[in-house]
PDB file of C-alpha atoms in Angstrom:
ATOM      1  CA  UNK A  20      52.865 161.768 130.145  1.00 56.00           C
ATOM      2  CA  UNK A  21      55.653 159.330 129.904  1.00 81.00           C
ATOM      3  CA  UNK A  22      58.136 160.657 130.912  1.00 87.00           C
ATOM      4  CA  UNK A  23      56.655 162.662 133.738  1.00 90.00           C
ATOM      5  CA  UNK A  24      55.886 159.174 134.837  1.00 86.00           C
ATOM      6  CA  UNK A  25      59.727 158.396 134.759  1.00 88.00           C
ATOM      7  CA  UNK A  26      60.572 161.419 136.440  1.00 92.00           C
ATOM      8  CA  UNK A  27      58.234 160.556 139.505  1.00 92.00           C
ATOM      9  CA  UNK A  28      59.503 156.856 139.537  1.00 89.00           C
ATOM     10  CA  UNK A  29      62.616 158.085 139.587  1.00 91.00           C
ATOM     11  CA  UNK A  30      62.109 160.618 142.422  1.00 93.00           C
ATOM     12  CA  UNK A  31      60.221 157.933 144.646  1.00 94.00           C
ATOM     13  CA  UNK A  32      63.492 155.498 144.232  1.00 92.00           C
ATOM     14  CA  UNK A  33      66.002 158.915 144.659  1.00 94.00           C
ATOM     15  CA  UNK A  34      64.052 160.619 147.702  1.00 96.00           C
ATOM     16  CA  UNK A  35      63.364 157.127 149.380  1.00 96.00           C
ATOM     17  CA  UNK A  36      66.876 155.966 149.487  1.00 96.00           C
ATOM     18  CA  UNK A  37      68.042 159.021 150.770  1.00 97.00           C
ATOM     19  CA  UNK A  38      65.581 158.359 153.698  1.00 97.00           C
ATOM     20  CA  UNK A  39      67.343 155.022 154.274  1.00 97.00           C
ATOM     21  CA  UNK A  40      70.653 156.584 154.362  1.00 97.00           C
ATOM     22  CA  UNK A  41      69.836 159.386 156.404  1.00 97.00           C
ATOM     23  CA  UNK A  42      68.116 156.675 158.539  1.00 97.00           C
ATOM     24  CA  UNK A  43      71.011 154.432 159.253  1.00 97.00           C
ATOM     25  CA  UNK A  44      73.352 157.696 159.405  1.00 97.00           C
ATOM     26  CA  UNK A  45      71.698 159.559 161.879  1.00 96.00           C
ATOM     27  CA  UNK A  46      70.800 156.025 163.813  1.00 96.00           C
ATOM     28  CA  UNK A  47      74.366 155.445 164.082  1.00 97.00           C
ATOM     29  CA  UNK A  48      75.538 158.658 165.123  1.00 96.00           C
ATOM     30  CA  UNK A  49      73.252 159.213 168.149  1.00 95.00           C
ATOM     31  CA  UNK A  50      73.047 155.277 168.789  1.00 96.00           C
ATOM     32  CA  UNK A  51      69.732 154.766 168.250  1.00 96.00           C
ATOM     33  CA  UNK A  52      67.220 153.746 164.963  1.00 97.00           C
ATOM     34  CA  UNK A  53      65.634 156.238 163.567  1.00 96.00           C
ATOM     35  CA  UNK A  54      62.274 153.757 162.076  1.00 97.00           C
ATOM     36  CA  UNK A  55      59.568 152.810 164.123  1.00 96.00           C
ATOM     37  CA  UNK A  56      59.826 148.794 165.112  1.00 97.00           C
ATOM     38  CA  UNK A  57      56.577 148.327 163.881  1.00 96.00           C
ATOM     39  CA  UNK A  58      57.425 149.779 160.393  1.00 97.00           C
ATOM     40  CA  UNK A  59      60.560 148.143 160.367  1.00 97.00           C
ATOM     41  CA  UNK A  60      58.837 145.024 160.642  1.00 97.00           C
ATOM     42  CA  UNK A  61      56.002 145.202 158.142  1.00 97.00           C
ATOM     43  CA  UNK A  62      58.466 147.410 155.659  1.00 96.00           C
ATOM     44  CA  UNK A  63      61.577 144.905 155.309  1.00 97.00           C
ATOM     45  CA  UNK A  64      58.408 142.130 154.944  1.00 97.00           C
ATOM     46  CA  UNK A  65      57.550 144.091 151.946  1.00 96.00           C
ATOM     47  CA  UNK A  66      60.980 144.644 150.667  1.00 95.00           C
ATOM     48  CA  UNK A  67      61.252 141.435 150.599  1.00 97.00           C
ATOM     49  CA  UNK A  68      58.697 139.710 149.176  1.00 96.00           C
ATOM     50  CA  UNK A  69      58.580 141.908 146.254  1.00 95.00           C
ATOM     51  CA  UNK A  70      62.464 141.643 145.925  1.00 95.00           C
ATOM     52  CA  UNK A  71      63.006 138.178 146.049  1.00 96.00           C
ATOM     53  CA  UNK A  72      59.089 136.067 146.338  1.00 95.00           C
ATOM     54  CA  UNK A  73      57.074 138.031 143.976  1.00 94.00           C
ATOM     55  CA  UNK A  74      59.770 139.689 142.022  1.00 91.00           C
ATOM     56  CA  UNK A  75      58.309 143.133 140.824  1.00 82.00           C
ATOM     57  CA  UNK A  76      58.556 144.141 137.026  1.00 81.00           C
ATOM     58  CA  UNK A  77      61.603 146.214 135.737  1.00 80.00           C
ATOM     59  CA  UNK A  78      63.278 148.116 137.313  1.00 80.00           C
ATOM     60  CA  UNK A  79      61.680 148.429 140.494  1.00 84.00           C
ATOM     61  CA  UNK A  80      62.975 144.559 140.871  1.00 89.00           C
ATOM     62  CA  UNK A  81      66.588 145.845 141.408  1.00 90.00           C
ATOM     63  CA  UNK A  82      65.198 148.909 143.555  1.00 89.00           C
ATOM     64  CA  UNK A  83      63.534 146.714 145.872  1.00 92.00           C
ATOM     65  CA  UNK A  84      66.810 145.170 146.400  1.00 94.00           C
ATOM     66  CA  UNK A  85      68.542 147.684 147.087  1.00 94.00           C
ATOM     67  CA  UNK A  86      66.372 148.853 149.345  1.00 95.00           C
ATOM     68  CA  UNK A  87      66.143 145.306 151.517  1.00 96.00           C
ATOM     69  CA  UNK A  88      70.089 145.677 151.699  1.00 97.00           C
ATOM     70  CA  UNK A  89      68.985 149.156 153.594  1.00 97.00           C
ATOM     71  CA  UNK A  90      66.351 147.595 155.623  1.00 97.00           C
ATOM     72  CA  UNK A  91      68.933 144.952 156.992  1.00 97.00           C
ATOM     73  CA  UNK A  92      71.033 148.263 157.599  1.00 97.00           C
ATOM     74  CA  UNK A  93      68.218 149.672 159.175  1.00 98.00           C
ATOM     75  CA  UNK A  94      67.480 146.294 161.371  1.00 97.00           C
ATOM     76  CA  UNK A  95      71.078 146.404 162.599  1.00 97.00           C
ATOM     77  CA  UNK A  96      70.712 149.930 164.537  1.00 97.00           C
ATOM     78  CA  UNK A  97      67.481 148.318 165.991  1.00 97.00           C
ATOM     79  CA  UNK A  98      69.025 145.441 167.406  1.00 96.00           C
ATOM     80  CA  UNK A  99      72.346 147.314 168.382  1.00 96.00           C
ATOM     81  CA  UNK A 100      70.500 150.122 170.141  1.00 96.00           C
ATOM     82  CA  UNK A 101      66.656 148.893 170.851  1.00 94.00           C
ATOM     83  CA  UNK A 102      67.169 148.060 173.979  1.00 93.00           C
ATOM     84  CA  UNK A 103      67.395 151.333 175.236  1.00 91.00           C
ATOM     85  CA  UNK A 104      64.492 152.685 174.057  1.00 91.00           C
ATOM     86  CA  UNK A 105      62.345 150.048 175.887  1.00 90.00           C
ATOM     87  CA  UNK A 106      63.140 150.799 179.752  1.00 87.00           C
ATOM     88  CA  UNK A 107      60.511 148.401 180.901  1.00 86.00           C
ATOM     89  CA  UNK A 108      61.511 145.466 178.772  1.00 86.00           C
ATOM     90  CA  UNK A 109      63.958 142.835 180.382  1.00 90.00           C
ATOM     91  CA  UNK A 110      66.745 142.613 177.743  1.00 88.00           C
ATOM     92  CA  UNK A 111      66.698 138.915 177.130  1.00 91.00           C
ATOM     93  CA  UNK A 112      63.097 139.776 175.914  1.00 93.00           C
ATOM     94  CA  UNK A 113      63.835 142.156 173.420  1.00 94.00           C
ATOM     95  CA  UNK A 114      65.248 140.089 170.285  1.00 95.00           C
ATOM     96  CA  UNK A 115      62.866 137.144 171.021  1.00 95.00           C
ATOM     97  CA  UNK A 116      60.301 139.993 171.054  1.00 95.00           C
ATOM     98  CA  UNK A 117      61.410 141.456 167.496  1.00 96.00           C
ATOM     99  CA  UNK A 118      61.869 138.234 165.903  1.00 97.00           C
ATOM    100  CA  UNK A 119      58.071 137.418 167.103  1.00 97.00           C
ATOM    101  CA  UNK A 120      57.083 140.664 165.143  1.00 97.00           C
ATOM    102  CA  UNK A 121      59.280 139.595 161.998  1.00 97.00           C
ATOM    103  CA  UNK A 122      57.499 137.156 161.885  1.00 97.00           C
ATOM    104  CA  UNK A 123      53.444 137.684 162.006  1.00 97.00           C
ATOM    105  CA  UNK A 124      54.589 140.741 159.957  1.00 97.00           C
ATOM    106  CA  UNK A 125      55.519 138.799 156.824  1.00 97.00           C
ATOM    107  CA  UNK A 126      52.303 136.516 156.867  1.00 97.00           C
ATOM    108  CA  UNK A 127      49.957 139.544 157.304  1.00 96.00           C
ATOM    109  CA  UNK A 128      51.825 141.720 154.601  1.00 96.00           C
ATOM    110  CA  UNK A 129      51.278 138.677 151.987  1.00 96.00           C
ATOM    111  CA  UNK A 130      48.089 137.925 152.757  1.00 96.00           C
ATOM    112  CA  UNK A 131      46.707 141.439 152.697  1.00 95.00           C
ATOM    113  CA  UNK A 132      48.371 141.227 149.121  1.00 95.00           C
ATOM    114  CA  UNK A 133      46.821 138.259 148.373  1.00 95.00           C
ATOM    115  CA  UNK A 134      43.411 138.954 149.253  1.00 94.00           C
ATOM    116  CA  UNK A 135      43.201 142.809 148.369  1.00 91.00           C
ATOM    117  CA  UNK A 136      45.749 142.875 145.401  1.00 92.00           C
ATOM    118  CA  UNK A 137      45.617 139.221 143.607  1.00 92.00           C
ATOM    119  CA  UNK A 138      49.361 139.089 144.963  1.00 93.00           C
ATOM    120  CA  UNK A 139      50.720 142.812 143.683  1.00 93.00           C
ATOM    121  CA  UNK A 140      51.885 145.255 146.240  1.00 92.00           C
ATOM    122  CA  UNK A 141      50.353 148.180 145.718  1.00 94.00           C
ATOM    123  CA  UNK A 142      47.561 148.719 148.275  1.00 95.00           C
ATOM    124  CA  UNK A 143      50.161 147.019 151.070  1.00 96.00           C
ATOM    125  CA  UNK A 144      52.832 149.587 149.733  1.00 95.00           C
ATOM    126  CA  UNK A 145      50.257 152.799 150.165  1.00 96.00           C
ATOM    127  CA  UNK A 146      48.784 150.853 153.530  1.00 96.00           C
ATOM    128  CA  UNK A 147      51.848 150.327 155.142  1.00 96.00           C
ATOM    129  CA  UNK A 148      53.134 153.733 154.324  1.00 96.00           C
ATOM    130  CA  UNK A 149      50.334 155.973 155.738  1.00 97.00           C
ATOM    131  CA  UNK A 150      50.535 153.577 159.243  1.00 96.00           C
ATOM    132  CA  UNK A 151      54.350 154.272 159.049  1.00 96.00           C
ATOM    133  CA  UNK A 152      53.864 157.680 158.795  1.00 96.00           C
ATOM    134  CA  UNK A 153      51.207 157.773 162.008  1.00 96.00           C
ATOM    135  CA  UNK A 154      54.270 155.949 163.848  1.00 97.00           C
ATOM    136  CA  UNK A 155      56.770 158.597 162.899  1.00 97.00           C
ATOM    137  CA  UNK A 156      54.632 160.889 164.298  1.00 96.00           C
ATOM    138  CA  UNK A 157      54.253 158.456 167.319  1.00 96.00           C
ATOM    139  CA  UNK A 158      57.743 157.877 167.738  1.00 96.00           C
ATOM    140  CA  UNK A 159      58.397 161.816 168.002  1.00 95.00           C
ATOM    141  CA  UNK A 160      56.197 162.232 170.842  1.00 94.00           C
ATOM    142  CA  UNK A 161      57.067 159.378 172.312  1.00 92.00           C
ATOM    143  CA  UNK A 162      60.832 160.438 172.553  1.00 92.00           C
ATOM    144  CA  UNK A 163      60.047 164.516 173.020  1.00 90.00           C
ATOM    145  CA  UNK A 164      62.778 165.254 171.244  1.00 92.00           C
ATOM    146  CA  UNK A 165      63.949 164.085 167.338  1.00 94.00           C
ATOM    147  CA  UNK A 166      66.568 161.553 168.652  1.00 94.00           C
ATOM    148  CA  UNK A 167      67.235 159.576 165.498  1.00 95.00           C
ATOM    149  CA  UNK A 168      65.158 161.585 163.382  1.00 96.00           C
ATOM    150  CA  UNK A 169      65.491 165.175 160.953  1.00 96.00           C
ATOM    151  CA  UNK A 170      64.163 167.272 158.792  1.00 97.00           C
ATOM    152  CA  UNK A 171      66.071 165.697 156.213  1.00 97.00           C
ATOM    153  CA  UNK A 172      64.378 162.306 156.590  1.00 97.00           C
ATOM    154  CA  UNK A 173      60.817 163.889 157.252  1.00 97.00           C
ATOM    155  CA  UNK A 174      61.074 166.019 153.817  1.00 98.00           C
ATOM    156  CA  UNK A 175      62.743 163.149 152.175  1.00 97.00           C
ATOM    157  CA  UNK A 176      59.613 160.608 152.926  1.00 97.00           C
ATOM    158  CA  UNK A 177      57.223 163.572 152.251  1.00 97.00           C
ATOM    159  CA  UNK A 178      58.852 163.751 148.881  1.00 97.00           C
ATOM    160  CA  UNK A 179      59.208 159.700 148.154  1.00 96.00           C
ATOM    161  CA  UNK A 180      55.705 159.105 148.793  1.00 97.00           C
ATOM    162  CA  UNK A 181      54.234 162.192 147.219  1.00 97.00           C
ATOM    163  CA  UNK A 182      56.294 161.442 143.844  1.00 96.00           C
ATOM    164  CA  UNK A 183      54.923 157.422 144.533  1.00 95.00           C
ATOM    165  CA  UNK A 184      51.373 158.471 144.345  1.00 96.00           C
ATOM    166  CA  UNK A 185      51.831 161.162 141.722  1.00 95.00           C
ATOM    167  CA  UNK A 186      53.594 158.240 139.703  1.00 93.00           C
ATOM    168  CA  UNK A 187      50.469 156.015 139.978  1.00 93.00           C
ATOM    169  CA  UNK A 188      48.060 158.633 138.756  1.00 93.00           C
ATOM    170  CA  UNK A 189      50.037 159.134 135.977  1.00 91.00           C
ATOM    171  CA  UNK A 190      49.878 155.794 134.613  1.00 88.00           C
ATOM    172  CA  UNK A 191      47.294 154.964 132.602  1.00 83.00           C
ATOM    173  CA  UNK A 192      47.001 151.542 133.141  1.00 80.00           C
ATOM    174  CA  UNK A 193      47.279 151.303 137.138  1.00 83.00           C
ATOM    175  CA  UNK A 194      45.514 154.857 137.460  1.00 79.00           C
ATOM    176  CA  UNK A 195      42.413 152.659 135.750  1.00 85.00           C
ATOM    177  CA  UNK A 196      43.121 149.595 138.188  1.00 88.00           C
ATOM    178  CA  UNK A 197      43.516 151.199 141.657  1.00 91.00           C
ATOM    179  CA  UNK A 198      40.512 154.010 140.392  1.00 91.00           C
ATOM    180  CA  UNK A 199      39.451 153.923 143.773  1.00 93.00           C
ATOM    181  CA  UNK A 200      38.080 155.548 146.921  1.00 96.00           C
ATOM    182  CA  UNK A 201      40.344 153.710 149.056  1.00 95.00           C
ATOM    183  CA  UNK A 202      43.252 154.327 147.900  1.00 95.00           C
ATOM    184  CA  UNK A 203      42.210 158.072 147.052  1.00 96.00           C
ATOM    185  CA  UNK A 204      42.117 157.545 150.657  1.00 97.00           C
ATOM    186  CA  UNK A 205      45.629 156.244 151.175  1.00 97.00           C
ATOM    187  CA  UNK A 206      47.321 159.014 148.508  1.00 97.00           C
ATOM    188  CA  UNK A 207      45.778 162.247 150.768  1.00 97.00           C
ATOM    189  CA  UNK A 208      46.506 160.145 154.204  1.00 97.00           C
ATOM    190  CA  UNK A 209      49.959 159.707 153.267  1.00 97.00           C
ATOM    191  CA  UNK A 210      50.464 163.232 151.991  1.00 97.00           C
ATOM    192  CA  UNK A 211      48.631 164.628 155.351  1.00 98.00           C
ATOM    193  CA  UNK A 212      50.257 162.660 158.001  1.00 98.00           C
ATOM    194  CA  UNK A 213      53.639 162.925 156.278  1.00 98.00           C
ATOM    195  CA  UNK A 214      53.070 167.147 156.203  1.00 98.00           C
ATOM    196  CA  UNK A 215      52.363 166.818 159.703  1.00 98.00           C
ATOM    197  CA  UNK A 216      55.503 164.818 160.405  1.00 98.00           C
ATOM    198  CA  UNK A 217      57.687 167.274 158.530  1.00 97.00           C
ATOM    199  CA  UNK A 218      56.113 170.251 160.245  1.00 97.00           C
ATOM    200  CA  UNK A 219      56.336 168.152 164.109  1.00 97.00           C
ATOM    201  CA  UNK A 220      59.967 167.619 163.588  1.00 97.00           C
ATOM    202  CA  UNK A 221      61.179 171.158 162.529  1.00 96.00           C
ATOM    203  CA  UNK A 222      59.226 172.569 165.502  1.00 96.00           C
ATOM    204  CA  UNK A 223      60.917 169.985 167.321  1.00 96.00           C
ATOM    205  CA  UNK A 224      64.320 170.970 166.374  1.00 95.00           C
ATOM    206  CA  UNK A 225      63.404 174.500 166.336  1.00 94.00           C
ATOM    207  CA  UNK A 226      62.734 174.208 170.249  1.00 94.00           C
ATOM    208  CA  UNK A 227      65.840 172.675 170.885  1.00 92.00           C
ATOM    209  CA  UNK A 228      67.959 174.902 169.096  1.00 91.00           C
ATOM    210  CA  UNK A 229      66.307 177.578 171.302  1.00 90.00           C
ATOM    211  CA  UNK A 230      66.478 175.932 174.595  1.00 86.00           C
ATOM    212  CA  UNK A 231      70.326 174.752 173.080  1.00 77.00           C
ATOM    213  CA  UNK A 232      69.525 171.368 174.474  1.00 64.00           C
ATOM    214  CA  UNK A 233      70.193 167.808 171.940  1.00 58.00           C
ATOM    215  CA  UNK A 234      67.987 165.312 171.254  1.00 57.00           C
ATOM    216  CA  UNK A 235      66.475 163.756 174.428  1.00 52.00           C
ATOM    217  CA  UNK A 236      67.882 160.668 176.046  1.00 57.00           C
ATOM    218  CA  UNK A 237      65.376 157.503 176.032  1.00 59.00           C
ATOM    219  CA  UNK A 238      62.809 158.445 179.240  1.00 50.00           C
ATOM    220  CA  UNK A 239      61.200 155.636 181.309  1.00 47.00           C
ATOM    221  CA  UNK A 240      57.865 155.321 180.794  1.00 45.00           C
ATOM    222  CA  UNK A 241      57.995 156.083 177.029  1.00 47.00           C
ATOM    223  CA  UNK A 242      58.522 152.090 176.019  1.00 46.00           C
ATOM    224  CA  UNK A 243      54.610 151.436 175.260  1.00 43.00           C
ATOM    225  CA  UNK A 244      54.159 154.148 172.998  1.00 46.00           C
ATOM    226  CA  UNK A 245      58.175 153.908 171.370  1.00 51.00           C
ATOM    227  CA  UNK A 246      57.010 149.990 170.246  1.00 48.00           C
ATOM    228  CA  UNK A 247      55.384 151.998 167.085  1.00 52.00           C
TER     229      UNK A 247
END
């Protein structure tokens, strides 16, 4: 039981931080970010505070740093190339805009954490991931087309999360502590939306390979729903 514990913490931290890099790669390449804003927002809070506030134990410490350094990657394609997913939004709005979400973000991650969690990260990790994974989904329609996003990164998140919640119910001692409907809840929501995300974006790519067009170009009217 051990070590297929290991082996699933050690597939979240592989398949997740090839999400990050396929993130910033492909965000870079077709000028654009390739994470909801939303997500972004609540997801670097997390990274964070369990990086550098509330230090997690072990080796997930260093991973969570590592993976902040990717979320500031991540932050730099949204700032660089926001603006031109939000047609309707005056540009000298847009970074006062994002730094307003930075920061209610951080205050409602922690004190979900706080008052769910006594302060651990767990349900705000599984939370934060299955409403990231409705905003994928979001973002995709939102765009019709997979600007900024592929397969890759769709299977990769599948992957990270699925090994995440295999790797809790395979440890004894949280697999007693979050024994739970909720978050029986939160393991099947993530694994559902995230199936439905993969599936979206190789249909997605699928019809534009056969109409031989790219990824769309941002379309007015699309800013409202593209905030997710």
């Amino acid at each position: 039981m051990g070590a297929v514990h290991t082996a699933l913490l050690l597939g979240t931290g592989l398949f997740w931080t090839v999400v990050y890099v396929l993130l910033i790669r492909t965000g870079l390449r077709e000028r654009t970010f390739g994470m909801p804003v939303v997500a972004f927002a609540t997801n670097i809070s997390w990274e964070f505070m369990f990086a550098f506030v509330r230090p997690a134990p072990g080796v997930m410490h260093v991973v969570n740093i590592v993976w902040f350094c990717f979320d500031l990657a991540v932050g730099y394609t949204v700032v660089r190339f926001g603006r031109a997913e939000f047609p309707y939004l005056p540009d000298r709005f847009f970074l006062p805009a994002l730094a307003l979400l930075l920061a209610l973000a951080y205050p409602g991650m922690n004190y979900a954490s706080e008052q769910f969690d006594e302060g651990v990260g767990t349900f705000t990790a599984f939370g934060s991931n299955l409403a990231m994974s409705g905003m994928f989904l979001a973002m995709l329609a939102a765009r019709r087309g997979s600007r900024g996003q592929s397969p890759g990164i769709a299977v990769s998140k599948l992957l990270g999360t699925a090994c995440a919640s295999a790797s809790m119910l395979t440890d004894p001692d949280r697999a007693a502590r979050y024994d739970s409907a909720l978050m029986y809840y939160l393991y099947a929501g993530c694994l559902l939306l995230d199936l439905a995300y993969a599936g979206a974006v190789f249909a997605v790519r699928r019809a534009e390979a056969a109409t031989g067009r790219e990824a769309a170009e941002p379309v007015a009217g699309s800013a409202a729903v593209e905030a997710v």
